[in-house]
XYZ file of C-alpha atoms in Angstrom:
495
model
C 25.840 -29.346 -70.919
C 28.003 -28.900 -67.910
C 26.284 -30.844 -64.533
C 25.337 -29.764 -61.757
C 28.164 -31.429 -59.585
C 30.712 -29.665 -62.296
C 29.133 -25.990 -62.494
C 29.707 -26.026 -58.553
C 33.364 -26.622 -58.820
C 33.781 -24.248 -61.715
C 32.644 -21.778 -58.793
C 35.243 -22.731 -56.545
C 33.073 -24.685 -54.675
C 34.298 -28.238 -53.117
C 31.627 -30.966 -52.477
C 34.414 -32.099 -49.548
C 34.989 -28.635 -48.108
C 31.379 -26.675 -48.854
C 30.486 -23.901 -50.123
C 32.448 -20.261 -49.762
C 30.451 -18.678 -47.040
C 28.546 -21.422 -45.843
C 28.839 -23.136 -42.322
C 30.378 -26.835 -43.482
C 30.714 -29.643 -40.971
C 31.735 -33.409 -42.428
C 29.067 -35.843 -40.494
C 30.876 -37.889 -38.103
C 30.781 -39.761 -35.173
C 31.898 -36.894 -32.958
C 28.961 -35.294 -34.400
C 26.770 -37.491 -32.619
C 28.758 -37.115 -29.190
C 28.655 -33.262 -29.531
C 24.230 -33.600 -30.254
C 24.170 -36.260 -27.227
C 25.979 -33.742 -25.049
C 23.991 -30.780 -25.970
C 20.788 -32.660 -25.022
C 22.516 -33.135 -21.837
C 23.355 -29.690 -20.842
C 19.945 -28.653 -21.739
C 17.942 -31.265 -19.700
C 20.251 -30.396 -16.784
C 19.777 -27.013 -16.378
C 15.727 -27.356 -17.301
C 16.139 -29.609 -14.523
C 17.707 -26.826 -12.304
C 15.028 -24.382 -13.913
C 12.893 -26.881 -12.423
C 14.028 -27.139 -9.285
C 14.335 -23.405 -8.894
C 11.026 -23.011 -8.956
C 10.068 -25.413 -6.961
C 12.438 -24.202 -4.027
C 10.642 -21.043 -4.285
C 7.262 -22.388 -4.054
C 6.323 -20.041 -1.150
C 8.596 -17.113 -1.936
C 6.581 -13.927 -1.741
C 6.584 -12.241 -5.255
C 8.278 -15.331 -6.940
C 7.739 -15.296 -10.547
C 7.695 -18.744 -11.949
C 10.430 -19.284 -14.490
C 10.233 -21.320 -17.778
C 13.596 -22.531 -20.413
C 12.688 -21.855 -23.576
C 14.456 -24.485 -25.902
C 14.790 -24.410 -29.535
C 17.086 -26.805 -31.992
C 20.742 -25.760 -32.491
C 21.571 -24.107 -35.948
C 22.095 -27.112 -38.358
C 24.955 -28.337 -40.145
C 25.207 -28.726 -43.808
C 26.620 -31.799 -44.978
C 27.362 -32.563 -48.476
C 28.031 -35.941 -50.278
C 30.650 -36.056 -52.194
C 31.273 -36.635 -56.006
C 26.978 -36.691 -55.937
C 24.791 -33.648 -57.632
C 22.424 -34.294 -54.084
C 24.798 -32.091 -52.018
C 22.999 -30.203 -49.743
C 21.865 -32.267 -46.714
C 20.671 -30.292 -43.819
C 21.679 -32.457 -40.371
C 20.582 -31.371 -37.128
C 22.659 -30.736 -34.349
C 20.785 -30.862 -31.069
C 19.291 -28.858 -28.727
C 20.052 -25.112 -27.073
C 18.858 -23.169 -24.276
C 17.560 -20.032 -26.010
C 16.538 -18.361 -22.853
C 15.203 -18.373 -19.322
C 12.666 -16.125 -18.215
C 10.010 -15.566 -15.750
C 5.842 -16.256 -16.396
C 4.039 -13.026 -15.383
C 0.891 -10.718 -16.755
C 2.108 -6.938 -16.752
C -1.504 -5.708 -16.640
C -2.783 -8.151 -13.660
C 0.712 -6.940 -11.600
C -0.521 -3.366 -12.530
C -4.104 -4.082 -11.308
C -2.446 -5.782 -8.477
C -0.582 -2.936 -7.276
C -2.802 -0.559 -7.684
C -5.479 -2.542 -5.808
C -3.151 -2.561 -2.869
C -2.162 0.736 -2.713
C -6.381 1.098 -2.611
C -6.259 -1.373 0.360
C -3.460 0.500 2.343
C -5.299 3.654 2.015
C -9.062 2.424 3.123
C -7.530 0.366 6.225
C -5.189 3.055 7.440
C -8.457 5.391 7.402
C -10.795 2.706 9.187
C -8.194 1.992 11.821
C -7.418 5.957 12.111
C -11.385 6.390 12.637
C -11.658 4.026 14.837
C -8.874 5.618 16.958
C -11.185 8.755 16.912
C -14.294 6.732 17.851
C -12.355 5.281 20.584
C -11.450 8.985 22.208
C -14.884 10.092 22.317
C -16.063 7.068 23.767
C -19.533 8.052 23.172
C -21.267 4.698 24.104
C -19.552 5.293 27.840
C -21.337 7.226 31.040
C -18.221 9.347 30.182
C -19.074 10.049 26.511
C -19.112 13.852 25.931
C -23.122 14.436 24.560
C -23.833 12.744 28.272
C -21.459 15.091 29.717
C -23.164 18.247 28.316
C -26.860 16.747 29.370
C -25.231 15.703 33.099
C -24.399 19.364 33.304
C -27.589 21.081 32.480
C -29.161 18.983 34.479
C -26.742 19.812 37.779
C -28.223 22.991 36.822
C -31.728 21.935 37.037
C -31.179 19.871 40.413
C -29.815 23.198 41.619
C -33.125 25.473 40.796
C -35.114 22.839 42.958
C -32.675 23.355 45.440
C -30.660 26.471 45.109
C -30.128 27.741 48.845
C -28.348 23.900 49.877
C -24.700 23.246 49.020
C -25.211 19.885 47.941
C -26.769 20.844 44.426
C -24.379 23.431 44.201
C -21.479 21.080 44.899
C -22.752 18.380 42.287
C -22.566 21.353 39.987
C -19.460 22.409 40.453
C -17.910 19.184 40.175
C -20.078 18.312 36.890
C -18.580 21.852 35.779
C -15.191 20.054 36.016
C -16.232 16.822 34.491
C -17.431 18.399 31.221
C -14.477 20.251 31.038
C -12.344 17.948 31.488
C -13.923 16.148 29.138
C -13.429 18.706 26.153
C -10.070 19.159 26.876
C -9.555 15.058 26.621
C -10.936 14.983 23.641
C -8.966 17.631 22.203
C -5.804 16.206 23.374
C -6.764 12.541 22.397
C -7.209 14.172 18.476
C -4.132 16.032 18.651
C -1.963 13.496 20.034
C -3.524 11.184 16.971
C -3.130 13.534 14.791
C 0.548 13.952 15.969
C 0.846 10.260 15.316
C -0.298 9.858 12.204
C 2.192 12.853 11.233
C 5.145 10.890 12.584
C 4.094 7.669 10.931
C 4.218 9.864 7.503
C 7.434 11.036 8.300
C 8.773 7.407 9.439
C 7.260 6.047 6.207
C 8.667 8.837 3.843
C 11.961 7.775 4.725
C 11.237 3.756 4.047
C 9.920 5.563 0.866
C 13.154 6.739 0.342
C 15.452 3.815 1.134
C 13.084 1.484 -1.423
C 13.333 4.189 -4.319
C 17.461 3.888 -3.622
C 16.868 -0.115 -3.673
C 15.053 -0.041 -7.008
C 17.118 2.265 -8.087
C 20.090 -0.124 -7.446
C 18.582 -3.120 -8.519
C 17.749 -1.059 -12.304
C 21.452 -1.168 -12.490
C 22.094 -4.599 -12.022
C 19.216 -5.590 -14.341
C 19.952 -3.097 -17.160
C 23.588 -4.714 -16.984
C 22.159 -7.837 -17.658
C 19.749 -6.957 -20.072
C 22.115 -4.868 -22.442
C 24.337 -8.684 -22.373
C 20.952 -10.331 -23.893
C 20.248 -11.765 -20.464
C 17.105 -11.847 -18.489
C 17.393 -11.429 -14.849
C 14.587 -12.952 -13.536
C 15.093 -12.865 -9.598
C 16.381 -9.658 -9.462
C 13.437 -8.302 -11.821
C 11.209 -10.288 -8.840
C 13.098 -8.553 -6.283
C 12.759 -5.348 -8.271
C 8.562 -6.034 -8.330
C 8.339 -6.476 -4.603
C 9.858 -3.606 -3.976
C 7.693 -1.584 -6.066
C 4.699 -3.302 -4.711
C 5.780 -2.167 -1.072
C 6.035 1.769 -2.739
C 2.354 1.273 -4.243
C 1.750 0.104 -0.658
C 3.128 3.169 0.695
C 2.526 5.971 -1.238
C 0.350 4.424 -4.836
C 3.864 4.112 -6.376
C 3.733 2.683 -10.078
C 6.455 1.424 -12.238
C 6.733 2.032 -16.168
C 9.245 -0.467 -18.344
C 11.921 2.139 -19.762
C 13.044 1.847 -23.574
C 16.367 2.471 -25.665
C 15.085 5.161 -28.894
C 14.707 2.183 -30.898
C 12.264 0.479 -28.813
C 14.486 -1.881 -26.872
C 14.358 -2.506 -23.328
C 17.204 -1.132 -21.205
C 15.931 -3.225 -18.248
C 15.135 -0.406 -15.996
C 11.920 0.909 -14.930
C 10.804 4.382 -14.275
C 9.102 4.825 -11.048
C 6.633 7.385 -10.298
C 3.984 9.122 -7.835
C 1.417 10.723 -9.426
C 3.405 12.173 -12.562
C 6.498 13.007 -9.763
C 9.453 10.749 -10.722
C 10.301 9.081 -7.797
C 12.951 6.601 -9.640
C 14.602 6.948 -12.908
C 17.344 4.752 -14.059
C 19.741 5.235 -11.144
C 18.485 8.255 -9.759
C 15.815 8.856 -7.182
C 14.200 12.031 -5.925
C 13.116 12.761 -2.353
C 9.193 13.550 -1.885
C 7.950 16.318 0.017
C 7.095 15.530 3.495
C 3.940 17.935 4.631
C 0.403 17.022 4.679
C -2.004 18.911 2.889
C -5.361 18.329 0.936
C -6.728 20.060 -2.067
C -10.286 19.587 -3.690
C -10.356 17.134 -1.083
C -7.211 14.862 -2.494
C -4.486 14.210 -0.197
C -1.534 15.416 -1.415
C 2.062 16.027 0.303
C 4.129 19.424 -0.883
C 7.130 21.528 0.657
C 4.904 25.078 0.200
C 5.212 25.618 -3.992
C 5.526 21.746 -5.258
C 2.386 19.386 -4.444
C 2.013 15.896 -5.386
C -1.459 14.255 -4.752
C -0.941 11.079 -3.074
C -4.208 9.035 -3.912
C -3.454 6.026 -2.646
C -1.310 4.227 -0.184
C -1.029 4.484 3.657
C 0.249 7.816 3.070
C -2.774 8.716 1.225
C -4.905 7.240 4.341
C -2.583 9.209 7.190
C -3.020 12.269 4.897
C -7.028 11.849 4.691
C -7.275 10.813 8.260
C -5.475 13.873 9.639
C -7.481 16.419 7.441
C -10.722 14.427 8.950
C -9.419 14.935 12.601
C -9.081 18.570 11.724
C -12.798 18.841 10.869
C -13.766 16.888 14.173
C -11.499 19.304 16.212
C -13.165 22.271 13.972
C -16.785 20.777 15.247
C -15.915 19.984 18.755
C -14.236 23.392 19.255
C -17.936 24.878 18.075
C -19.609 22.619 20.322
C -17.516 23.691 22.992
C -16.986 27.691 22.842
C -21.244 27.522 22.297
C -21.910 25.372 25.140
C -19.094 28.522 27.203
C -21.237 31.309 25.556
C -24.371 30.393 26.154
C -24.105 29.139 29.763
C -21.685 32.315 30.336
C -24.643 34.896 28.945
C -27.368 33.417 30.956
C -25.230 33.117 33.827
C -23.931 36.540 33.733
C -27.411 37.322 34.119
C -28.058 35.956 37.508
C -26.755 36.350 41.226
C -25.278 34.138 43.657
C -26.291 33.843 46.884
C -23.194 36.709 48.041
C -25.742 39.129 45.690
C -22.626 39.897 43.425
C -23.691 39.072 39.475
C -22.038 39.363 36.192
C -19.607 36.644 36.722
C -18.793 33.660 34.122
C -19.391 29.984 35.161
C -17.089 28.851 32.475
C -13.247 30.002 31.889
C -11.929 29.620 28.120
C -12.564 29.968 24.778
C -13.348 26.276 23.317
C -12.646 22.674 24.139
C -8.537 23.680 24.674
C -8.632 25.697 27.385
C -13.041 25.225 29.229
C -12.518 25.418 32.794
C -15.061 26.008 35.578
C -14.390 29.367 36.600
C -11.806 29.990 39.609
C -14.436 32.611 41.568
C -16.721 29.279 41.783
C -13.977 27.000 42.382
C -13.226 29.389 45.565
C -16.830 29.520 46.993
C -19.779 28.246 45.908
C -22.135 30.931 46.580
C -20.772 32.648 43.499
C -23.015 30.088 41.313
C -25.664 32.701 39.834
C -28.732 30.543 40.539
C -31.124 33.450 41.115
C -32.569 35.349 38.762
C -32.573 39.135 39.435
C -34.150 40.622 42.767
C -37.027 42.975 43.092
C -35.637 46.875 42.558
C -33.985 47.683 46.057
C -34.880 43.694 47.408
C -32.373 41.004 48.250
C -31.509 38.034 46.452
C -33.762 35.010 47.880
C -31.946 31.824 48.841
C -35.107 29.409 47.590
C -34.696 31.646 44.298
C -33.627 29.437 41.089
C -34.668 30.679 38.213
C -31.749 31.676 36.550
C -30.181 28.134 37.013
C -33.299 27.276 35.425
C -32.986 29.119 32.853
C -29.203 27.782 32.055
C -30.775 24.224 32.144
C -33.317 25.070 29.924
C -30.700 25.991 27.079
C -30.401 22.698 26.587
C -33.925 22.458 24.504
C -32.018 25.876 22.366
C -31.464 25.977 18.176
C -28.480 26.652 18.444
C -27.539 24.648 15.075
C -30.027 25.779 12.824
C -33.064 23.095 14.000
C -30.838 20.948 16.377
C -29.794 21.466 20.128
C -26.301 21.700 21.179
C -26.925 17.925 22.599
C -28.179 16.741 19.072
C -25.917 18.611 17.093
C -23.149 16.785 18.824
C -24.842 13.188 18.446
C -24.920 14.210 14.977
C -21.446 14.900 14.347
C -20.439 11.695 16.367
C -23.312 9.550 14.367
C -21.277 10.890 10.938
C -18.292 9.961 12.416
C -19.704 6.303 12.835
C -20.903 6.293 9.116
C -17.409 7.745 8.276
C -15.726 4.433 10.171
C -17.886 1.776 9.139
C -17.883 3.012 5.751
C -14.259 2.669 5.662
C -14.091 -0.241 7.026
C -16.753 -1.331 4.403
C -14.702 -0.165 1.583
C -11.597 -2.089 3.421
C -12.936 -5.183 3.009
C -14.379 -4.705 -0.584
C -10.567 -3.566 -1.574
C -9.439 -7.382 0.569
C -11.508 -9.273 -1.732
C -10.269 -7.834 -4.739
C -6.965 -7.991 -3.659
C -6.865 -11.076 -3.061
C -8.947 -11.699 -6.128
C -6.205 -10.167 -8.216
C -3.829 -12.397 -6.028
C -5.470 -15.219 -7.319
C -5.257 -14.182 -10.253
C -1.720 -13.560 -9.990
C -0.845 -16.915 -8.682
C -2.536 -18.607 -11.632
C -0.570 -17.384 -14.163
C 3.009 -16.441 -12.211
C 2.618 -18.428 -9.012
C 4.476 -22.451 -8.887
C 2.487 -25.602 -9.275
C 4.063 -28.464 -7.568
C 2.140 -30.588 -9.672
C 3.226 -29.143 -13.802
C 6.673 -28.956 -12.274
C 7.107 -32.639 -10.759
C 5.480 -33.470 -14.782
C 8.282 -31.220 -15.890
C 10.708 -32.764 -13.974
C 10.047 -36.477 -14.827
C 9.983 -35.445 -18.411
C 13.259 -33.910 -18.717
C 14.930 -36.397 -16.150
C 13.482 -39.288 -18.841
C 15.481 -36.899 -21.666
C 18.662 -36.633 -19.500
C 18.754 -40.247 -19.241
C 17.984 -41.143 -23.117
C 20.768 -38.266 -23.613
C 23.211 -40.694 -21.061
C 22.166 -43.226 -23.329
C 23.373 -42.108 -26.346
C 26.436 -40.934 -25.404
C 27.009 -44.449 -24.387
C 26.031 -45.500 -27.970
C 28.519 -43.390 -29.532
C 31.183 -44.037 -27.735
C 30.947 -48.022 -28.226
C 31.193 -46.384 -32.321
C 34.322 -44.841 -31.637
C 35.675 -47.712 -29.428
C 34.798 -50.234 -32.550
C 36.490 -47.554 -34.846
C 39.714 -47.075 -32.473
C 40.480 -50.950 -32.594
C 39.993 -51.048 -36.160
C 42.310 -49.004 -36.663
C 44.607 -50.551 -34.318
């Protein structure tokens, strides 16, 4: 019965040479210099690994990186003229790959809870912008306005034949109105703000959807080669965080039809593709709200933009339009009222029917110009006696107008409390704002934490890391050395 050792070489197969097909290498001393210098090249560049991240300690959005190292394909060796051929002899060490430490879902949460935060603190400092114009807490605040002027009114039924009274009127008449028409303009002109703000951050919007579009190209180059580009993927991250900042931006991984990654990411607003593979579309730029959801359109498409600063501009503008919708009411009441019951009286020239009040609401109030001219047209008195005169000492009628303060006009409140209503919601709006802007801190920087744990740089595991591979670059140095005192002892033999 034919061995082992002699069926092999009936096959064609030479113990010296190897098998057909199989990867042969005869075991030699260069062997050993080739293993020693494999070890080397991968200890140096864990070592730069090493060193990369800890350069980039305190980079914003730096994803820590890790070398994955596995042993190098062996090498058959086989003994020759033996039956005990097949010998499996290592070969060292490779780099397999490089690539970055990060949890997809907490980066998800992440971004989303900033987008959250951007939203909450652009609507608490908006609010407080709206606080600020009313300036209720001041002697200038508006409810004290309205109560200053019906009571000029009263001080001028106690006194309604004497200028003075009549004068503090007048000028209180201006103050109020001046102070609606403040107002108004202080809400507009934020309003007008928060509208160019959009627009200004629209087009950052833009200019970061070109950049990740960019940067998809690069990465997708990289990753079709087998690569991993870990920095620019970084730089890709950040700049998706900053659209989830902006407008609640997310990113999806894209994938070949057979499951692979292409390296690119599709970016998107709400279902609208903002970003796909090279390509980027432009978002619409007006403000609009539906079923009370912010949402931005051009007049047919709308996108609902739920969070992001652009999601907090959005809600703070429709807000301003409900406090210019309530101020307006308090206004053109506070005209029509006054205006009825002082259409009523006379002045002390005996002419009647005449407005105090110019306007319509809170745009355009204005004391009228007939009283601005003379102030005998003020319609103290309350109508005379059939065929009589109109008594100086008579102030009924400017009693009357100051007694419309203690009016329902709102259902069961007074124009005065209906107004310290709306301004007390508009408090509770603010500070509960700013109390869901700090919740939405925490857990941002909860998330951060979070974050850091798992992608952020510890000085300490990579100072380990580094004294560990610097020990297996110099035990690689080492052997080398060894070897080549072999092949020095084997070169003068043979000489």
């Amino acid at each position: 019965m034919p061995t082992l050792h002699q069926q092999l070489r009936s096959e064609g197969f030479n113990p010296g040479r190897g098998h057909p097909g199989m990867e042969t290498n005869i075991m030699s001393t260069f062997t050993g210099i080739e293993i020693a210098s494999r070890a080397l090249r991968v200890s140096q560049n864990v070592l730069d690994v090493v060193g990369h991240n800890i350069s980039n300690v305190n980079t914003p959005g730096y994803s820590r990186q890790t070398a994955s190292i596995v042993a190098s394909p062996s090498d058959t060796a086989y003994d020759v003229g033996s039956s005990n051929f097949a010998a499996q002899i290592g070969t060292g060490v490779d780099l397999a790959s490089v690539t970055r430490v990060r949890d997809a879902f907490i980066e998800q949460r992440l971004q989303d809870a900033t987008g959250n935060q951007s939203k909450y603190n652009t609507l608490r400092d908006g609010l407080q912008r709206v606080q600020d114009t009313f300036n209720e807490l001041s002697t200038d605040g508006l409810g004290k306005q309205i109560t200053a002027t019906f009571n000029a009114f009263q001080e001028v039924s106690r006194a309604p034949e004497g200028d003075a009274a009549r004068s503090l009127l007048r000028s209180q008449g201006e103050n109020v109105s001046r102070r609606f028409r403040d107002v108004l303009t202080g809400l507009n002109n934020i309003d007008d703000d928060l509208k160019g703000q959009g627009a200004i951050i629209l087009g950052q919007v833009s200019d970061l959807a070109k950049q990740v579009a960019d940067l998809n190209g690069q990465i997708h180059i990289t990753t079709i080669m087998g690569g991993h580009a870990n920095d620019l993927e970084d730089k890709r991250d950040q700049v998706v965080r900053q659209l989830s900042d902006l407008v609640g931006a997310s990113a999806v991984p894209e994938h070949d039809p057979r499951g692979n990654p292409t390296g690119n990411v599709t970016v998107s607003v709400n279902g609208f593709t903002l970003v796909e593979g090279s390509r980027t579309n432009a978002l619409p730029s007006t403000f609009a709200v539906q079923a009370g959801v912010p949402q931005l359109t051009d007049g047919t498409l709308f996108i609902p933009i739920k969070s992001g600063i652009v999601s907090g501009l959005i809600a703070t503008s429709d807000r301003i339009k409900t406090y210019k919708a309530d101020l307006n009411t308090v206004a053109s009441t506070f005209i029509t009222e006054v205006n009825a019951q002082h259409k009523l009286g006379y002045g002390l020239d005996g002419l009647t029917n005449r407005a105090f009040f110019t306007g319509t609401d809170a745009s355009d109030i204005a004391v009228d110009p007939a009283i601005e001219a003379d102030l005998k047209a003020i319609a103290a008195s309350s109508p005379p006696l059939a065929g009589g005169t109109v008594a100086p000492s008579n102030g009924d009628n400017a009693r009357a107008i100051s007694d419309i303060s203690k009016k329902q006009l709102f259902g069961n409140q007074t124009i005065v409390t209906y107004q310290a209503a709306k301004i007390t919601q508009l408090g509770a709006d603010a500070q509960s704002y700013d109390r869901q802007a700090s919740n939405q801190d925490k857990v941002v920087q909860q998330l951060q934490n979070l974050r850091d744990s798992t992608s952020g740089v510890s000085l300490d595991e990579e100072l380990t890391h580094m004294l560990q591979y610097q020990r297996s670059y110099q035990a690689a140095s080492k052997l080398v050395t060894t070897y080549d005192d072999m092949i020095q002892t084997i070169i003068n033999m043979v000489k």
